């Protein structure tokens, strides 16, 4: 297994081109199951999660080609509707094929995704909503078996909690359903907004895009003609590089980024005393001598993203005072705490709240990546830790960060990928 060797950097400097958003790509790839044509998707990040979902579609009979960040996906040859455990177990987001498969074929089987390092992550809300749309759902031998032989029927869904992949599943299902579906308490994440926009451009009438109440007028199983489109920039990748610059007191510029998708993140960085300038597709962050402590509560978009929590925790170890982070979305998303503590961070945990005492000197040592975003927090901390930090289990990072080593090296970080 490979690991990263990171040594303290004297400061970063330069430009980082932000990749397409993994979390926008996944529902949009699953959406191609609704198309009658071969679909071209541009600006896809070539990360493991994307390859996994393409492989899942291929296993169902689709033809896919991924080259230089563009994929063509032809689902007209799909002849199987079973998403098997061997793939779903490696990526929870495989559940995104449930809505499109059921809507198009009237039946499907998808392996239950199970829990993961950051919590239980149930899919009860996805299933309840599909049942309301007329599906019969049974769970047997670890599989969700869904059937709606006469097609799904539009209805009013009220989500008890805001769920990102749950919203995506019901939006895609509703697109081919008969009649009108209203989704109340829908996720408003930019990734969900892009899914709605592409569906609208493909002929599905959707009202309320970007709000918590969506109205979707289904095509009654008429397949869509989807024109080529480009994935929006990855706001979490962008936020990660901003934290890396902030902790190492550096000036870097992000290109191909959407500042309007990062408002809560930029606002926290500015509260910390960091100067940031941006225009429509560029963000520049400037070095700050001191860092103010902050209080963070993770929330659904447009609140502070849970996917940026670990990176900010690393940053808060260098703030001049006590910061707090309350994790409201996932019950177990503090696995990075013990690894940051190994580096010397002073963090105390109580329930879903962490208190981070800054500023403290971090010292390089061996640490272990525990989930995707937790892993990037370790890279960020390692940039200012004295000596050398070896980060193991980096396969977590490769699920979601495109060319991370190359991008960090380009801005002057001392990072190598080595064999154990
Ligand atoms: C998505 C993102 C992930 C991000 C998360 C929250 C993708 C591929 N992943 O994950 O990076 O951290 O949103 O922004 O886009 N819940 C239920 N029942 C359900 C569904 C969800 O109780 O049926 C709960 C979850 O346990 C969690 C909360 O709702 O507490 C939000 O989860 P959800 O938005 O569904 O997360 P994902 O879509 O899995």
CSV table of C-alpha atoms and ligand atoms in Angstrom, one decimal:
chain,number,residue,atom,x,y,z
A,1,UNK,CA,0.0,0.0,0.0
A,2,UNK,CA,1.2,3.5,-0.8
A,3,UNK,CA,1.6,6.3,1.7
A,4,UNK,CA,2.3,10.0,1.7
A,5,UNK,CA,5.5,11.5,3.1
A,6,UNK,CA,4.9,15.1,3.9
A,7,UNK,CA,7.5,17.5,5.4
A,8,UNK,CA,7.0,21.0,6.7
A,9,UNK,CA,6.7,23.5,3.9
A,10,UNK,CA,8.2,27.0,4.0
A,11,UNK,CA,5.0,28.3,2.5
A,12,UNK,CA,3.0,27.6,-0.6
A,13,UNK,CA,2.8,29.7,-3.6
A,14,UNK,CA,1.1,29.5,-7.0
A,15,UNK,CA,-2.0,28.5,-8.8
A,16,UNK,CA,-4.3,25.5,-8.3
A,17,UNK,CA,-6.8,24.5,-11.0
A,18,UNK,CA,-9.8,23.1,-9.3
A,19,UNK,CA,-11.3,19.9,-10.7
A,20,UNK,CA,-14.9,19.0,-11.4
A,21,UNK,CA,-16.9,18.2,-8.4
A,22,UNK,CA,-17.0,14.5,-7.5
A,23,UNK,CA,-20.3,14.9,-5.7
A,24,UNK,CA,-21.9,16.6,-8.7
A,25,UNK,CA,-20.5,14.0,-11.1
A,26,UNK,CA,-21.9,10.9,-9.3
A,27,UNK,CA,-25.6,11.8,-9.5
A,28,UNK,CA,-25.1,13.1,-13.0
A,29,UNK,CA,-23.5,9.8,-14.1
A,30,UNK,CA,-26.4,7.9,-12.5
A,31,UNK,CA,-28.8,10.2,-14.4
A,32,UNK,CA,-27.5,9.0,-17.7
A,33,UNK,CA,-29.6,5.9,-17.1
A,34,UNK,CA,-32.5,8.1,-18.0
A,35,UNK,CA,-31.1,9.0,-21.5
A,36,UNK,CA,-32.0,7.5,-24.8
A,37,UNK,CA,-28.7,8.9,-26.4
A,38,UNK,CA,-25.1,8.5,-25.6
A,39,UNK,CA,-24.2,11.2,-23.1
A,40,UNK,CA,-20.9,13.2,-22.9
A,41,UNK,CA,-19.9,14.6,-19.6
A,42,UNK,CA,-16.9,17.0,-19.5
A,43,UNK,CA,-14.7,18.2,-16.6
A,44,UNK,CA,-15.1,14.9,-14.7
A,45,UNK,CA,-12.5,14.4,-12.0
A,46,UNK,CA,-10.6,11.2,-12.7
A,47,UNK,CA,-10.9,9.8,-9.1
A,48,UNK,CA,-11.6,6.3,-7.9
A,49,UNK,CA,-15.3,7.0,-7.0
A,50,UNK,CA,-16.1,8.1,-10.6
A,51,UNK,CA,-14.4,5.0,-12.0
A,52,UNK,CA,-16.4,2.9,-9.6
A,53,UNK,CA,-19.7,4.3,-10.7
A,54,UNK,CA,-18.8,3.9,-14.4
A,55,UNK,CA,-17.8,0.3,-13.7
A,56,UNK,CA,-21.2,-0.3,-12.0
A,57,UNK,CA,-23.0,1.1,-15.1
A,58,UNK,CA,-20.8,-1.2,-17.3
A,59,UNK,CA,-21.8,-4.2,-15.2
A,60,UNK,CA,-25.4,-3.3,-15.9
A,61,UNK,CA,-24.6,-3.4,-19.6
A,62,UNK,CA,-23.8,0.3,-20.4
A,63,UNK,CA,-20.9,1.3,-22.6
A,64,UNK,CA,-18.6,3.9,-21.1
A,65,UNK,CA,-15.4,5.6,-22.1
A,66,UNK,CA,-13.4,7.9,-19.8
A,67,UNK,CA,-10.6,9.9,-21.3
A,68,UNK,CA,-9.0,13.2,-20.3
A,69,UNK,CA,-11.8,14.1,-17.9
A,70,UNK,CA,-14.6,13.4,-20.5
A,71,UNK,CA,-16.8,10.4,-20.3
A,72,UNK,CA,-19.2,9.2,-22.9
A,73,UNK,CA,-21.9,6.9,-21.4
A,74,UNK,CA,-24.3,4.9,-23.5
A,75,UNK,CA,-27.0,3.3,-21.3
A,76,UNK,CA,-29.1,2.1,-24.3
A,77,UNK,CA,-27.6,-1.4,-24.0
A,78,UNK,CA,-28.3,-1.8,-20.2
A,79,UNK,CA,-29.8,-5.3,-19.8
A,80,UNK,CA,-29.4,-5.8,-16.1
A,81,UNK,CA,-30.8,-3.9,-13.1
A,82,UNK,CA,-28.9,-5.4,-10.2
A,83,UNK,CA,-26.2,-3.3,-8.5
A,84,UNK,CA,-24.2,-5.9,-6.7
A,85,UNK,CA,-22.6,-5.9,-3.3
A,86,UNK,CA,-19.0,-6.1,-4.6
A,87,UNK,CA,-19.3,-2.6,-6.1
A,88,UNK,CA,-21.8,-0.9,-3.7
A,89,UNK,CA,-19.7,-1.9,-0.7
A,90,UNK,CA,-16.8,0.2,-2.0
A,91,UNK,CA,-18.9,3.3,-2.5
A,92,UNK,CA,-22.1,4.2,-0.7
A,93,UNK,CA,-23.0,6.7,-3.4
A,94,UNK,CA,-23.8,3.7,-5.7
A,95,UNK,CA,-27.2,4.0,-4.2
A,96,UNK,CA,-27.7,6.8,-6.7
A,97,UNK,CA,-28.6,4.3,-9.4
A,98,UNK,CA,-31.7,3.2,-7.4
A,99,UNK,CA,-34.0,6.0,-8.5
A,100,UNK,CA,-33.0,6.0,-12.2
A,101,UNK,CA,-33.1,2.2,-12.6
A,102,UNK,CA,-36.5,1.9,-11.0
A,103,UNK,CA,-37.9,4.8,-12.9
A,104,UNK,CA,-36.7,3.5,-16.3
A,105,UNK,CA,-37.1,-0.3,-15.9
A,106,UNK,CA,-39.8,-0.6,-13.3
A,107,UNK,CA,-37.6,-2.8,-11.2
A,108,UNK,CA,-34.2,-3.1,-9.8
A,109,UNK,CA,-32.0,-4.6,-7.0
A,110,UNK,CA,-29.4,-2.6,-5.3
A,111,UNK,CA,-27.2,-3.9,-2.5
A,112,UNK,CA,-27.6,-2.1,0.8
A,113,UNK,CA,-24.7,0.3,1.2
A,114,UNK,CA,-24.2,-0.3,4.9
A,115,UNK,CA,-22.6,2.1,7.3
A,116,UNK,CA,-19.2,3.7,7.0
A,117,UNK,CA,-16.5,5.3,9.1
A,118,UNK,CA,-18.4,8.5,9.6
A,119,UNK,CA,-21.7,6.9,10.8
A,120,UNK,CA,-24.6,4.6,10.1
A,121,UNK,CA,-25.8,6.5,7.0
A,122,UNK,CA,-29.2,4.9,6.5
A,123,UNK,CA,-31.2,5.1,3.3
A,124,UNK,CA,-34.7,4.9,4.8
A,125,UNK,CA,-35.7,8.3,3.5
A,126,UNK,CA,-34.9,7.3,-0.1
A,127,UNK,CA,-36.9,4.1,0.3
A,128,UNK,CA,-39.9,5.7,2.0
A,129,UNK,CA,-40.1,8.3,-0.8
A,130,UNK,CA,-40.0,5.7,-3.6
A,131,UNK,CA,-42.7,3.8,-1.8
A,132,UNK,CA,-44.9,6.9,-1.7
A,133,UNK,CA,-44.3,7.1,-5.5
A,134,UNK,CA,-45.9,3.6,-5.8
A,135,UNK,CA,-42.9,1.3,-5.6
A,136,UNK,CA,-43.0,-2.0,-3.7
A,137,UNK,CA,-39.8,-2.3,-1.7
A,138,UNK,CA,-38.5,-5.4,0.0
A,139,UNK,CA,-35.2,-5.9,1.7
A,140,UNK,CA,-33.8,-9.4,1.3
A,141,UNK,CA,-30.3,-10.9,1.7
A,142,UNK,CA,-28.7,-7.5,1.9
A,143,UNK,CA,-30.4,-6.2,-1.2
A,144,UNK,CA,-33.1,-3.5,-1.7
A,145,UNK,CA,-35.5,-5.0,-4.3
A,146,UNK,CA,-37.8,-2.3,-5.8
A,147,UNK,CA,-40.6,-2.8,-8.2
A,148,UNK,CA,-43.0,-0.5,-10.0
A,149,UNK,CA,-44.0,-2.4,-13.1
A,150,UNK,CA,-46.4,0.2,-14.2
A,151,UNK,CA,-44.0,3.1,-13.5
A,152,UNK,CA,-43.7,5.5,-10.6
A,153,UNK,CA,-46.4,8.0,-9.9
A,154,UNK,CA,-45.8,11.6,-8.9
A,155,UNK,CA,-46.8,12.6,-5.4
A,156,UNK,CA,-45.8,15.0,-2.5
A,157,UNK,CA,-42.7,13.9,-0.7
A,158,UNK,CA,-41.7,15.6,2.6
A,159,UNK,CA,-38.2,14.7,3.6
A,160,UNK,CA,-37.9,14.4,7.4
A,161,UNK,CA,-34.2,15.4,7.1
A,162,UNK,CA,-32.3,17.1,4.3
A,163,UNK,CA,-30.6,14.3,2.3
A,164,UNK,CA,-28.3,15.0,-0.6
A,165,UNK,CA,-28.3,11.6,-2.3
A,166,UNK,CA,-31.8,11.0,-1.2
A,167,UNK,CA,-32.9,14.2,-3.0
A,168,UNK,CA,-30.9,13.2,-6.1
A,169,UNK,CA,-32.5,9.7,-6.2
A,170,UNK,CA,-36.0,11.1,-5.9
A,171,UNK,CA,-35.4,13.9,-8.5
A,172,UNK,CA,-34.2,11.4,-11.1
A,173,UNK,CA,-37.0,9.0,-10.2
A,174,UNK,CA,-39.6,11.8,-10.5
A,175,UNK,CA,-38.2,12.8,-13.9
A,176,UNK,CA,-39.6,9.7,-15.5
A,177,UNK,CA,-42.6,9.3,-13.2
A,178,UNK,CA,-46.2,9.9,-14.3
A,179,UNK,CA,-47.4,13.3,-13.2
A,180,UNK,CA,-46.1,15.9,-10.8
A,181,UNK,CA,-43.8,15.2,-7.8
A,182,UNK,CA,-43.3,17.9,-5.1
A,183,UNK,CA,-40.3,17.5,-2.9
A,184,UNK,CA,-40.4,19.5,0.3
A,185,UNK,CA,-37.2,19.9,2.3
A,186,UNK,CA,-35.0,19.0,-0.7
A,187,UNK,CA,-31.3,19.5,-0.5
A,188,UNK,CA,-30.1,22.8,-1.9
A,189,UNK,CA,-26.4,21.8,-2.4
A,190,UNK,CA,-24.9,23.1,-5.7
A,191,UNK,CA,-24.5,19.5,-6.8
A,192,UNK,CA,-28.2,18.9,-6.5
A,193,UNK,CA,-28.9,22.2,-8.3
A,194,UNK,CA,-26.7,21.2,-11.2
A,195,UNK,CA,-28.6,17.8,-11.5
A,196,UNK,CA,-31.9,19.7,-11.7
A,197,UNK,CA,-30.5,22.1,-14.3
A,198,UNK,CA,-29.2,19.4,-16.6
A,199,UNK,CA,-32.6,17.5,-16.3
A,200,UNK,CA,-34.4,20.8,-17.1
A,201,UNK,CA,-32.2,21.3,-20.2
A,202,UNK,CA,-33.0,17.7,-21.2
A,203,UNK,CA,-36.7,18.4,-21.2
A,204,UNK,CA,-37.9,17.7,-17.7
A,205,UNK,CA,-39.9,20.6,-16.4
A,206,UNK,CA,-38.7,21.5,-12.8
A,207,UNK,CA,-39.8,24.5,-10.7
A,208,UNK,CA,-38.0,25.7,-7.6
A,209,UNK,CA,-34.5,24.8,-8.6
A,210,UNK,CA,-32.1,25.9,-5.8
A,211,UNK,CA,-34.9,26.1,-3.2
A,212,UNK,CA,-36.0,23.5,-0.7
A,213,UNK,CA,-39.2,22.8,-2.6
A,214,UNK,CA,-39.0,21.3,-6.0
A,215,UNK,CA,-41.8,20.5,-8.4
A,216,UNK,CA,-40.9,18.0,-11.0
A,217,UNK,CA,-43.2,17.1,-14.0
A,218,UNK,CA,-42.3,13.6,-15.0
A,219,UNK,CA,-42.2,12.4,-18.6
A,220,UNK,CA,-44.1,9.1,-17.9
A,221,UNK,CA,-41.1,7.0,-18.9
A,222,UNK,CA,-40.2,8.9,-22.0
A,223,UNK,CA,-36.4,8.8,-22.1
A,224,UNK,CA,-34.4,12.0,-22.2
A,225,UNK,CA,-32.1,13.4,-24.8
A,226,UNK,CA,-29.2,14.8,-22.8
A,227,UNK,CA,-26.8,17.2,-24.5
A,228,UNK,CA,-23.0,17.3,-23.5
A,229,UNK,CA,-22.4,19.3,-20.3
A,230,UNK,CA,-19.6,20.2,-17.9
A,231,UNK,CA,-19.4,19.4,-14.2
A,232,UNK,CA,-19.3,22.3,-11.8
A,233,UNK,CA,-16.0,23.0,-9.9
A,234,UNK,CA,-15.4,21.0,-6.7
A,235,UNK,CA,-16.1,23.3,-3.8
A,236,UNK,CA,-14.7,20.9,-1.2
A,237,UNK,CA,-11.4,20.5,-3.1
A,238,UNK,CA,-11.3,24.3,-3.4
A,239,UNK,CA,-11.9,24.7,0.4
A,240,UNK,CA,-9.2,22.1,1.1
A,241,UNK,CA,-6.6,24.1,-0.8
A,242,UNK,CA,-7.7,27.3,0.9
A,243,UNK,CA,-7.2,25.7,4.3
A,244,UNK,CA,-3.8,24.5,3.2
A,245,UNK,CA,-2.8,28.0,2.2
A,246,UNK,CA,-4.3,29.5,5.4
A,247,UNK,CA,-2.4,27.1,7.8
A,248,UNK,CA,0.9,27.7,6.0
A,249,UNK,CA,0.4,31.5,5.8
A,250,UNK,CA,0.6,31.4,2.0
A,251,UNK,CA,-0.7,33.2,-1.0
A,252,UNK,CA,-2.3,30.9,-3.6
A,253,UNK,CA,-4.8,31.4,-6.3
A,254,UNK,CA,-7.5,28.9,-7.2
A,255,UNK,CA,-8.7,28.9,-10.8
A,256,UNK,CA,-11.9,27.4,-12.3
A,257,UNK,CA,-13.7,27.8,-9.0
A,258,UNK,CA,-17.1,29.1,-7.9
A,259,UNK,CA,-16.8,31.5,-5.0
A,260,UNK,CA,-20.6,31.7,-4.7
A,261,UNK,CA,-20.6,28.0,-3.8
A,262,UNK,CA,-18.1,28.6,-1.0
A,263,UNK,CA,-19.7,31.5,0.9
A,264,UNK,CA,-19.9,29.8,4.3
A,265,UNK,CA,-16.3,28.6,4.0
A,266,UNK,CA,-14.9,31.9,2.8
A,267,UNK,CA,-16.8,33.7,5.5
A,268,UNK,CA,-15.2,31.5,8.2
A,269,UNK,CA,-11.7,32.1,6.7
A,270,UNK,CA,-12.4,35.8,6.8
A,271,UNK,CA,-13.6,35.6,10.4
A,272,UNK,CA,-10.2,34.0,11.1
A,273,UNK,CA,-8.6,37.2,9.8
A,274,UNK,CA,-7.6,36.0,6.4
A,275,UNK,CA,-7.8,38.2,3.3
A,276,UNK,CA,-9.5,36.7,0.3
A,277,UNK,CA,-10.3,38.2,-3.1
A,278,UNK,CA,-12.4,36.6,-5.7
A,279,UNK,CA,-14.1,37.1,-9.0
A,280,UNK,CA,-16.4,34.9,-11.1
A,281,UNK,CA,-14.0,32.0,-11.4
A,282,UNK,CA,-10.9,32.8,-9.3
A,283,UNK,CA,-10.2,33.0,-5.6
A,284,UNK,CA,-6.9,34.4,-4.1
A,285,UNK,CA,-6.1,33.8,-0.5
A,286,UNK,CA,-3.4,35.9,1.2
A,287,UNK,CA,-1.1,35.1,4.2
A,288,UNK,CA,-2.2,36.2,7.6
A,289,UNK,CA,0.2,36.6,10.5
A,290,UNK,CA,-2.4,35.7,13.1
A,291,UNK,CA,-5.4,33.4,12.9
A,292,UNK,CA,-8.5,34.2,15.1
A,293,UNK,CA,-10.3,31.2,16.7
A,294,UNK,CA,-13.7,30.4,15.3
A,295,UNK,CA,-16.9,28.5,16.2
A,296,UNK,CA,-18.2,26.2,13.5
A,297,UNK,CA,-21.5,24.3,13.3
A,298,UNK,CA,-21.9,21.9,10.3
A,299,UNK,CA,-25.1,22.3,8.5
A,300,UNK,CA,-26.8,21.6,5.2
A,301,UNK,CA,-26.0,24.0,2.3
A,302,UNK,CA,-25.8,26.9,2.4
A,303,UNK,CA,-24.5,26.3,6.0
A,304,UNK,CA,-21.0,25.2,6.7
A,305,UNK,CA,-20.3,21.9,5.0
A,306,UNK,CA,-19.6,18.8,7.0
A,307,UNK,CA,-17.1,17.8,4.3
A,308,UNK,CA,-14.9,20.8,5.3
A,309,UNK,CA,-15.1,20.1,9.1
A,310,UNK,CA,-11.9,18.1,9.4
A,311,UNK,CA,-9.8,20.5,7.3
A,312,UNK,CA,-10.9,23.4,9.5
A,313,UNK,CA,-10.1,21.4,12.6
A,314,UNK,CA,-6.5,21.1,11.4
A,315,UNK,CA,-6.5,24.8,10.7
A,316,UNK,CA,-7.9,25.7,14.1
A,317,UNK,CA,-4.9,24.0,15.8
A,318,UNK,CA,-2.9,27.0,14.6
A,319,UNK,CA,-5.5,29.7,15.6
A,320,UNK,CA,-4.6,32.0,18.5
A,321,UNK,CA,-7.2,30.8,21.0
A,322,UNK,CA,-9.9,28.2,21.5
A,323,UNK,CA,-12.1,27.2,18.6
A,324,UNK,CA,-15.2,24.9,18.7
A,325,UNK,CA,-16.7,22.6,16.0
A,326,UNK,CA,-20.1,21.1,16.4
A,327,UNK,CA,-20.8,18.2,13.9
A,328,UNK,CA,-24.6,18.1,13.3
A,329,UNK,CA,-24.8,15.8,10.3
A,330,UNK,CA,-22.8,12.6,11.0
A,331,UNK,CA,-22.6,11.0,14.4
A,332,UNK,CA,-19.1,9.6,14.1
A,333,UNK,CA,-17.3,12.2,12.0
A,334,UNK,CA,-14.4,12.8,14.4
A,335,UNK,CA,-12.1,9.9,13.5
A,336,UNK,CA,-9.5,12.4,12.5
A,337,UNK,CA,-9.3,13.8,16.0
A,338,UNK,CA,-7.1,11.0,17.4
A,339,UNK,CA,-4.8,11.3,14.4
A,340,UNK,CA,-4.5,15.1,14.8
A,341,UNK,CA,-3.8,14.4,18.5
A,342,UNK,CA,-0.9,12.1,17.5
A,343,UNK,CA,0.6,15.1,15.7
A,344,UNK,CA,0.3,17.1,19.0
A,345,UNK,CA,-3.1,18.9,18.5
A,346,UNK,CA,-4.9,19.8,21.7
A,347,UNK,CA,-8.5,18.7,21.0
A,348,UNK,CA,-11.2,17.6,23.4
A,349,UNK,CA,-14.3,15.8,22.3
A,350,UNK,CA,-17.7,15.8,24.1
A,351,UNK,CA,-20.5,14.2,22.1
A,352,UNK,CA,-20.7,15.9,18.8
A,353,UNK,CA,-18.6,18.9,19.8
A,354,UNK,CA,-14.8,19.4,19.6
A,355,UNK,CA,-12.9,22.0,21.3
A,356,UNK,CA,-9.5,22.9,19.7
A,357,UNK,CA,-6.9,24.7,21.7
A,358,UNK,CA,-4.6,26.8,19.6
A,359,UNK,CA,-2.0,27.6,18.8
A,360,UNK,CA,0.1,24.5,19.3
A,361,UNK,CA,3.2,23.2,17.7
A,362,UNK,CA,2.5,20.0,15.7
A,363,UNK,CA,5.2,17.4,15.3
A,364,UNK,CA,5.4,15.0,12.4
A,365,UNK,CA,4.7,11.3,13.0
A,366,UNK,CA,2.9,8.3,11.4
A,367,UNK,CA,-0.8,8.9,11.1
A,368,UNK,CA,-3.6,7.0,9.4
A,369,UNK,CA,-6.3,8.3,7.0
A,370,UNK,CA,-9.7,7.3,8.2
A,371,UNK,CA,-12.1,8.7,5.6
A,372,UNK,CA,-11.9,10.9,2.5
A,373,UNK,CA,-12.0,14.4,4.1
A,374,UNK,CA,-10.3,13.4,7.3
A,375,UNK,CA,-7.3,12.3,5.2
A,376,UNK,CA,-7.0,15.8,3.6
A,377,UNK,CA,-7.0,17.3,7.1
A,378,UNK,CA,-3.9,15.3,7.9
A,379,UNK,CA,-2.1,16.6,4.8
A,380,UNK,CA,-3.0,20.1,5.9
A,381,UNK,CA,-1.7,19.6,9.4
A,382,UNK,CA,1.4,17.9,8.1
A,383,UNK,CA,2.3,21.1,6.1
A,384,UNK,CA,3.1,22.9,9.4
A,385,UNK,CA,4.2,19.9,11.6
A,386,UNK,CA,7.9,19.9,12.4
A,387,UNK,CA,9.8,17.1,10.7
A,388,UNK,CA,8.1,14.4,8.6
A,389,UNK,CA,4.6,13.0,8.7
A,390,UNK,CA,3.8,9.7,7.0
A,391,UNK,CA,0.1,9.4,6.1
A,392,UNK,CA,-1.0,5.8,5.7
A,393,UNK,CA,-4.2,4.4,4.0
A,394,UNK,CA,-4.2,7.2,1.4
A,395,UNK,CA,-6.7,5.2,-0.7
A,396,UNK,CA,-9.3,7.2,1.1
A,397,UNK,CA,-7.9,10.4,-0.5
A,398,UNK,CA,-7.8,8.9,-3.9
A,399,UNK,CA,-11.6,8.4,-3.9
A,400,UNK,CA,-12.1,12.1,-4.2
A,401,UNK,CA,-9.1,14.3,-4.8
A,402,UNK,CA,-7.8,14.4,-8.3
A,403,UNK,CA,-3.9,14.5,-8.7
A,404,UNK,CA,-3.5,15.7,-5.1
A,405,UNK,CA,0.2,15.1,-4.9
A,406,UNK,CA,0.9,16.9,-8.2
A,407,UNK,CA,-1.3,19.8,-7.3
A,408,UNK,CA,0.3,20.2,-3.9
A,409,UNK,CA,3.8,19.9,-5.3
A,410,UNK,CA,3.1,22.5,-7.9
A,411,UNK,CA,2.5,25.1,-5.2
A,412,UNK,CA,5.6,24.1,-3.3
A,413,UNK,CA,4.5,21.5,-0.8
A,414,UNK,CA,7.0,18.8,0.2
A,415,UNK,CA,4.9,15.7,-0.5
A,416,UNK,CA,5.8,12.4,-2.0
A,417,UNK,CA,3.8,9.2,-2.6
A,418,UNK,CA,5.8,6.2,-1.6
A,419,UNK,CA,5.4,2.5,-1.3
A,420,UNK,CA,5.1,1.0,2.2
B,1,LIG,C1,-23.7,13.5,0.7
B,1,LIG,C2,-22.3,13.7,0.2
B,1,LIG,C3,-21.3,13.7,1.4
B,1,LIG,C4,-21.7,14.8,2.4
B,1,LIG,C5,-23.2,14.6,2.8
B,1,LIG,C6,-23.7,15.8,3.7
B,1,LIG,C7,-22.3,12.7,-2.0
B,1,LIG,C8,-21.9,11.6,-2.8
B,1,LIG,N1,-22.0,12.6,-0.7
B,1,LIG,O1,-23.8,12.3,1.4
B,1,LIG,O2,-20.0,14.0,0.8
B,1,LIG,O3,-20.9,14.6,3.5
B,1,LIG,O4,-24.0,14.6,1.6
B,1,LIG,O5,-23.5,17.0,3.0
B,1,LIG,O6,-22.9,13.7,-2.5
B,1,LIG,N2,-30.1,10.4,6.5
B,1,LIG,C9,-31.0,9.5,7.0
B,1,LIG,N3,-31.8,8.8,6.2
B,1,LIG,C10,-31.6,8.7,4.8
B,1,LIG,C11,-30.6,9.6,4.3
B,1,LIG,C12,-29.9,10.4,5.1
B,1,LIG,O7,-31.2,9.5,8.2
B,1,LIG,O8,-32.3,8.0,4.1
B,1,LIG,C13,-29.3,11.2,7.4
B,1,LIG,C14,-27.8,10.8,7.4
B,1,LIG,O9,-27.5,9.8,8.3
B,1,LIG,C15,-27.1,12.2,7.7
B,1,LIG,C16,-28.0,13.2,7.1
B,1,LIG,O10,-29.3,12.5,6.8
B,1,LIG,O11,-27.2,12.3,9.1
B,1,LIG,C17,-27.5,13.7,5.8
B,1,LIG,O12,-27.1,12.7,4.9
B,1,LIG,P1,-27.1,12.8,3.3
B,1,LIG,O13,-27.3,14.2,2.9
B,1,LIG,O14,-28.0,11.8,2.8
B,1,LIG,O15,-25.6,12.3,3.0
B,1,LIG,P2,-25.2,11.6,1.6
B,1,LIG,O16,-26.1,12.0,0.6
B,1,LIG,O17,-24.9,10.2,1.9
